Amino acid sequence: MSFTVRPPIRTDKIQEIITTVERYNPQNIPVLEAYLKEQCNSFSEHSNDPAANLALLKLYQFNPELLNIDAIGSILIKALTNLPGNDFILCLYLLSEQIISDESIVKILELKDLLETARFDAFWDILSNDSITKEITGAVKGFDDSIRSMIAKNISVTHQSATSEFLQLALNLDESDLSDFAKQQGWTINEETGIVTLPLIKDNEAKAVVISEQIPFVQLTKILASSSEL
Amino acid sequence: MYQDNFEDELTGYINVDVVADSYAAMDEYVDGEVAKELEEMKKQQKQQRYEKAQEQLQEGVEQIPAQVRDFIHLEERIMSFDNYCDLFNHILNSEKPVELELPNKWLWDIIDEFIYQFQSFCTYRSNLSKKAADTIEVLKNNTAVWNTHSVLNVLYSLVAKSKICEQLQASVNGQDPTVAAGEYGNCSLYKMLGYFSLVGLLRVHCMMGDYTLALQSLENIELGNHRALFTRVPACHVTLYYYVGFSYLMMRRYSDATRIFANILTFILRTRQYQTRSFQFDIVNKKADQMYALMAICLALSPTRVDEQIHSHLREKYGEQQSRMQRGGDDSLATFQELFLYACPKFISPNPPNYDAYLSSLSSSTANPNPTTSTSTSTSTSNPDTSNPNSNANQTFNRFELQEFQMKIFMHEVSLQLIVPTLRSFLRLYTSMKLDKLASFLDISPAELHTQLLVFKQRASQLKWSGGPNLLDGLPSSIGDLGFAIDNDVVYIAENKVGRKYADWFIRNSAKIGDLVKNLESNYLLPSSTA
């Protein structure tokens, strides 16, 4: 997700707020908060507008008395679904020591660390057993599914094949769900060996590339000019 | 002495030499090698003496109590702010464009100093400890002074008045920028102030931790263009690249950061001789040194090949730190931290601290027979009232807080990335390997290795800028010269290779044949023709 492309969900009003000096007007906090709710309630790939959410965090940074910790939580949860992109860390830089020691935020940071250190089974474990975590992530629609597809992406660039036990744990799916999911992703499961084969893409081929130098002609004009003087 | 060349801006190509020439012209460059060398020696001696004096001064300063050490009095800061307000009001609120032509360097200095004073005031006001109660009262009653909103307001107004964004947009689209500029934008005063304000915004946003907005301010400024306006003032050129590179580094776009730093550092190396006589030389040098440190960080996190000259300079300056960072472990984290603190910009908080809370804590501690300001700091940091982050009451009075917060976030990213160099050094030894065997080499469990490999792939994906007017753009691409894939229990590894470099060969041999031809002509052909 890019910051510069306007997502279809963004209205003209929001566009105006985040591209003009209106972004410093604290009266826009409720507007952006409502927009955040809308993003959380509609689940699709294009329902995330990190630029607008950063603008909201910026307003909180300037007006700490208007800060809404639940909204910050939602923004971070939204950003989690976009890992390994850099939205999450960009949000963090706008927070403060006090905010990140808040109980709910600490939980989210924990989830982020588990995802980023690829401890997926521990991640799902906390998600299904910890009540506070359940509550915060529940506010974002389709959270589980977007995390699952994110993990699947990570696996598919790393693996050519993997055991189905590993995939079940990493994706938090049981056997029948996994076979549905595998069909969706174009993975093939070998029933006998339990090995799942993933389609080859550029990133999981392990092919050596020869990097060759590209010199544009204009860079050589000087040497050519000097040779003509001879 | 001062020379401008406005008509050629934003058009066509140019190389380093043209910019360098303009520096030379600015600084009354004396030709002649001997004279130059003598100059150089004198300069170095002067520099050494100066450094020594500075050191002594520094030592002396540290013994002076802090109250006295605040060289600049609060009243002076306030007066300076009022002066700036008068100046900018005069420029921004006149009915017709103010008829004033000032050298670019001065205009840059106006904006640069304005932001510097803002930053130093923010640091000053957030460092409440050791300040007398009446000073704090004055601060409390003058919240409008160096207020973040007014500073931003000045910069945004200058940008808007000069229509600099429209001008840049027009020239990117190949239209005539003077049409878009309007009445004010066509005056060089407004145009350049507007342009430098964009760079100023980059810096202010960066200091507040908003790296997205920082890079967004530079929309339509083409960094690769050596004839762009920012090249007119060396300090501006360097500042711009420093903050862009730093933003990329914080955004986890290490390859972009490396590219930016390598670009400007090469430029500084090549124009060094012209810059020694510039009064901004010290600033440029200091920034360059910081950028080498940042680049060492980038390369430790995401190893790539860089220009040989830069590489050797880097090894000379930070070779030891580099190898420590790549080794991993606590030792390397400490090195990252050290370099980061040395090279990062000063961070500021957009809001003044809670003066009332501090005053009350001050009065309560004076009741205490042992009034120590450090207690108020330590209690407020160690016991944050986490259930109620909305209140400002528990705000710390520690001026390093912001520095530490940004560093903490960054260092956490680093700690996640740290497995990459070690793993990489092992992987590149093989082309295929059983997972459990590799794990035993690394002295970890196969499951652990598996997660590390997944992390490796995650971290290898970075956004990479690939042209376009916006610096935030980028395509997710996998960085690094190592590709691998896990096939159930075997990992296949392929390392990218660098092909032959033809350009270097071509240039060297062209030079050689040039010499040969010259030699032939002078030794054999010419005498015979004259004879």
mmCIF file with all atom_site columns, N, CA and C in Angstrom, chain B residues 45-69:
data_model
loop_
_atom_site.group_PDB
_atom_site.id
_atom_site.type_symbol
_atom_site.label_atom_id
_atom_site.label_alt_id
_atom_site.label_comp_id
_atom_site.label_asym_id
_atom_site.label_entity_id
_atom_site.label_seq_id
_atom_site.pdbx_PDB_ins_code
_atom_site.Cartn_x
_atom_site.Cartn_y
_atom_site.Cartn_z
_atom_site.occupancy
_atom_site.B_iso_or_equiv
_atom_site.pdbx_formal_charge
_atom_site.auth_seq_id
_atom_site.auth_comp_id
_atom_site.auth_asym_id
_atom_site.auth_atom_id
_atom_site.pdbx_PDB_model_num
ATOM 1  N N  . GLN B 1 45 ? 46.388 24.259 9.944  1.00 0.00 ? 45 GLN B N  1
ATOM 2  C CA . GLN B 1 45 ? 46.936 24.705 11.221 1.00 0.00 ? 45 GLN B CA 1
ATOM 3  C C  . GLN B 1 45 ? 45.899 25.498 11.994 1.00 0.00 ? 45 GLN B C  1
ATOM 4  N N  . LYS B 1 46 ? 45.247 26.383 11.233 1.00 0.00 ? 46 LYS B N  1
ATOM 5  C CA . LYS B 1 46 ? 44.238 27.228 11.864 1.00 0.00 ? 46 LYS B CA 1
ATOM 6  C C  . LYS B 1 46 ? 43.145 26.349 12.468 1.00 0.00 ? 46 LYS B C  1
ATOM 7  N N  . GLN B 1 47 ? 42.771 25.357 11.661 1.00 0.00 ? 47 GLN B N  1
ATOM 8  C CA . GLN B 1 47 ? 41.710 24.446 12.094 1.00 0.00 ? 47 GLN B CA 1
ATOM 9  C C  . GLN B 1 47 ? 42.104 23.741 13.387 1.00 0.00 ? 47 GLN B C  1
ATOM 10 N N  . GLN B 1 48 ? 43.386 23.287 13.416 1.00 0.00 ? 48 GLN B N  1
ATOM 11 C CA . GLN B 1 48 ? 43.834 22.572 14.615 1.00 0.00 ? 48 GLN B CA 1
ATOM 12 C C  . GLN B 1 48 ? 43.792 23.492 15.825 1.00 0.00 ? 48 GLN B C  1
ATOM 13 N N  . ARG B 1 49 ? 44.281 24.717 15.614 1.00 0.00 ? 49 ARG B N  1
ATOM 14 C CA . ARG B 1 49 ? 44.277 25.670 16.725 1.00 0.00 ? 49 ARG B CA 1
ATOM 15 C C  . ARG B 1 49 ? 42.845 25.918 17.191 1.00 0.00 ? 49 ARG B C  1
ATOM 16 N N  . TYR B 1 50 ? 41.994 26.057 16.189 1.00 0.00 ? 50 TYR B N  1
ATOM 17 C CA . TYR B 1 50 ? 40.598 26.332 16.492 1.00 0.00 ? 50 TYR B CA 1
ATOM 18 C C  . TYR B 1 50 ? 39.988 25.183 17.294 1.00 0.00 ? 50 TYR B C  1
ATOM 19 N N  . GLU B 1 51 ? 40.297 23.953 16.844 1.00 0.00 ? 51 GLU B N  1
ATOM 20 C CA . GLU B 1 51 ? 39.728 22.790 17.531 1.00 0.00 ? 51 GLU B CA 1
ATOM 21 C C  . GLU B 1 51 ? 40.204 22.727 18.967 1.00 0.00 ? 51 GLU B C  1
ATOM 22 N N  . LYS B 1 52 ? 41.497 23.049 19.125 1.00 0.00 ? 52 LYS B N  1
ATOM 23 C CA . LYS B 1 52 ? 42.050 22.997 20.466 1.00 0.00 ? 52 LYS B CA 1
ATOM 24 C C  . LYS B 1 52 ? 41.357 24.019 21.361 1.00 0.00 ? 52 LYS B C  1
ATOM 25 N N  . ALA B 1 53 ? 41.206 25.213 20.791 1.00 0.00 ? 53 ALA B N  1
ATOM 26 C CA . ALA B 1 53 ? 40.544 26.262 21.558 1.00 0.00 ? 53 ALA B CA 1
ATOM 27 C C  . ALA B 1 53 ? 39.135 25.841 21.925 1.00 0.00 ? 53 ALA B C  1
ATOM 28 N N  . GLN B 1 54 ? 38.480 25.205 20.961 1.00 0.00 ? 54 GLN B N  1
ATOM 29 C CA . GLN B 1 54 ? 37.111 24.746 21.203 1.00 0.00 ? 54 GLN B CA 1
ATOM 30 C C  . GLN B 1 54 ? 37.077 23.751 22.355 1.00 0.00 ? 54 GLN B C  1
ATOM 31 N N  . GLU B 1 55 ? 38.070 22.849 22.320 1.00 0.00 ? 55 GLU B N  1
ATOM 32 C CA . GLU B 1 55 ? 38.109 21.822 23.358 1.00 0.00 ? 55 GLU B CA 1
ATOM 33 C C  . GLU B 1 55 ? 38.263 22.461 24.731 1.00 0.00 ? 55 GLU B C  1
ATOM 34 N N  . GLN B 1 56 ? 39.228 23.417 24.775 1.00 0.00 ? 56 GLN B N  1
ATOM 35 C CA . GLN B 1 56 ? 39.449 24.080 26.054 1.00 0.00 ? 56 GLN B CA 1
ATOM 36 C C  . GLN B 1 56 ? 38.181 24.796 26.510 1.00 0.00 ? 56 GLN B C  1
ATOM 37 N N  . LEU B 1 57 ? 37.560 25.443 25.543 1.00 0.00 ? 57 LEU B N  1
ATOM 38 C CA . LEU B 1 57 ? 36.333 26.162 25.838 1.00 0.00 ? 57 LEU B CA 1
ATOM 39 C C  . LEU B 1 57 ? 35.294 25.197 26.391 1.00 0.00 ? 57 LEU B C  1
ATOM 40 N N  . GLN B 1 58 ? 35.195 24.070 25.716 1.00 0.00 ? 58 GLN B N  1
ATOM 41 C CA . GLN B 1 58 ? 34.210 23.063 26.119 1.00 0.00 ? 58 GLN B CA 1
ATOM 42 C C  . GLN B 1 58 ? 34.464 22.607 27.553 1.00 0.00 ? 58 GLN B C  1
ATOM 43 N N  . GLU B 1 59 ? 35.759 22.350 27.830 1.00 0.00 ? 59 GLU B N  1
ATOM 44 C CA . GLU B 1 59 ? 36.093 21.917 29.181 1.00 0.00 ? 59 GLU B CA 1
ATOM 45 C C  . GLU B 1 59 ? 35.690 22.977 30.197 1.00 0.00 ? 59 GLU B C  1
ATOM 46 N N  . GLY B 1 60 ? 36.034 24.232 29.845 1.00 0.00 ? 60 GLY B N  1
ATOM 47 C CA . GLY B 1 60 ? 35.692 25.329 30.737 1.00 0.00 ? 60 GLY B CA 1
ATOM 48 C C  . GLY B 1 60 ? 34.199 25.415 30.936 1.00 0.00 ? 60 GLY B C  1
ATOM 49 N N  . VAL B 1 61 ? 33.474 25.281 29.822 1.00 0.00 ? 61 VAL B N  1
ATOM 50 C CA . VAL B 1 61 ? 32.025 25.428 29.862 1.00 0.00 ? 61 VAL B CA 1
ATOM 51 C C  . VAL B 1 61 ? 31.401 24.406 30.796 1.00 0.00 ? 61 VAL B C  1
ATOM 52 N N  . GLU B 1 62 ? 31.956 23.199 30.748 1.00 0.00 ? 62 GLU B N  1
ATOM 53 C CA . GLU B 1 62 ? 31.327 22.156 31.539 1.00 0.00 ? 62 GLU B CA 1
ATOM 54 C C  . GLU B 1 62 ? 31.424 22.416 33.033 1.00 0.00 ? 62 GLU B C  1
ATOM 55 N N  . GLN B 1 63 ? 32.408 23.265 33.395 1.00 0.00 ? 63 GLN B N  1
ATOM 56 C CA . GLN B 1 63 ? 32.519 23.549 34.823 1.00 0.00 ? 63 GLN B CA 1
ATOM 57 C C  . GLN B 1 63 ? 31.591 24.667 35.280 1.00 0.00 ? 63 GLN B C  1
ATOM 58 N N  . ILE B 1 64 ? 31.074 25.400 34.319 1.00 0.00 ? 64 ILE B N  1
ATOM 59 C CA . ILE B 1 64 ? 30.173 26.496 34.690 1.00 0.00 ? 64 ILE B CA 1
ATOM 60 C C  . ILE B 1 64 ? 28.801 25.921 35.033 1.00 0.00 ? 64 ILE B C  1
ATOM 61 N N  . PRO B 1 65 ? 28.157 26.419 36.082 1.00 0.00 ? 65 PRO B N  1
ATOM 62 C CA . PRO B 1 65 ? 26.829 25.915 36.405 1.00 0.00 ? 65 PRO B CA 1
ATOM 63 C C  . PRO B 1 65 ? 25.835 26.175 35.263 1.00 0.00 ? 65 PRO B C  1
ATOM 64 N N  . ALA B 1 66 ? 24.847 25.308 35.187 1.00 0.00 ? 66 ALA B N  1
ATOM 65 C CA . ALA B 1 66 ? 23.945 25.332 34.036 1.00 0.00 ? 66 ALA B CA 1
ATOM 66 C C  . ALA B 1 66 ? 23.185 26.651 33.900 1.00 0.00 ? 66 ALA B C  1
ATOM 67 N N  . GLN B 1 67 ? 22.824 27.253 35.019 1.00 0.00 ? 67 GLN B N  1
ATOM 68 C CA . GLN B 1 67 ? 22.039 28.500 34.925 1.00 0.00 ? 67 GLN B CA 1
ATOM 69 C C  . GLN B 1 67 ? 22.812 29.551 34.145 1.00 0.00 ? 67 GLN B C  1
ATOM 70 N N  . VAL B 1 68 ? 24.120 29.603 34.434 1.00 0.00 ? 68 VAL B N  1
ATOM 71 C CA . VAL B 1 68 ? 24.939 30.604 33.775 1.00 0.00 ? 68 VAL B CA 1
ATOM 72 C C  . VAL B 1 68 ? 25.214 30.172 32.340 1.00 0.00 ? 68 VAL B C  1
ATOM 73 N N  . ARG B 1 69 ? 25.210 28.830 32.140 1.00 0.00 ? 69 ARG B N  1
ATOM 74 C CA . ARG B 1 69 ? 25.621 28.317 30.853 1.00 0.00 ? 69 ARG B CA 1
ATOM 75 C C  . ARG B 1 69 ? 24.616 28.605 29.743 1.00 0.00 ? 69 ARG B C  1
#
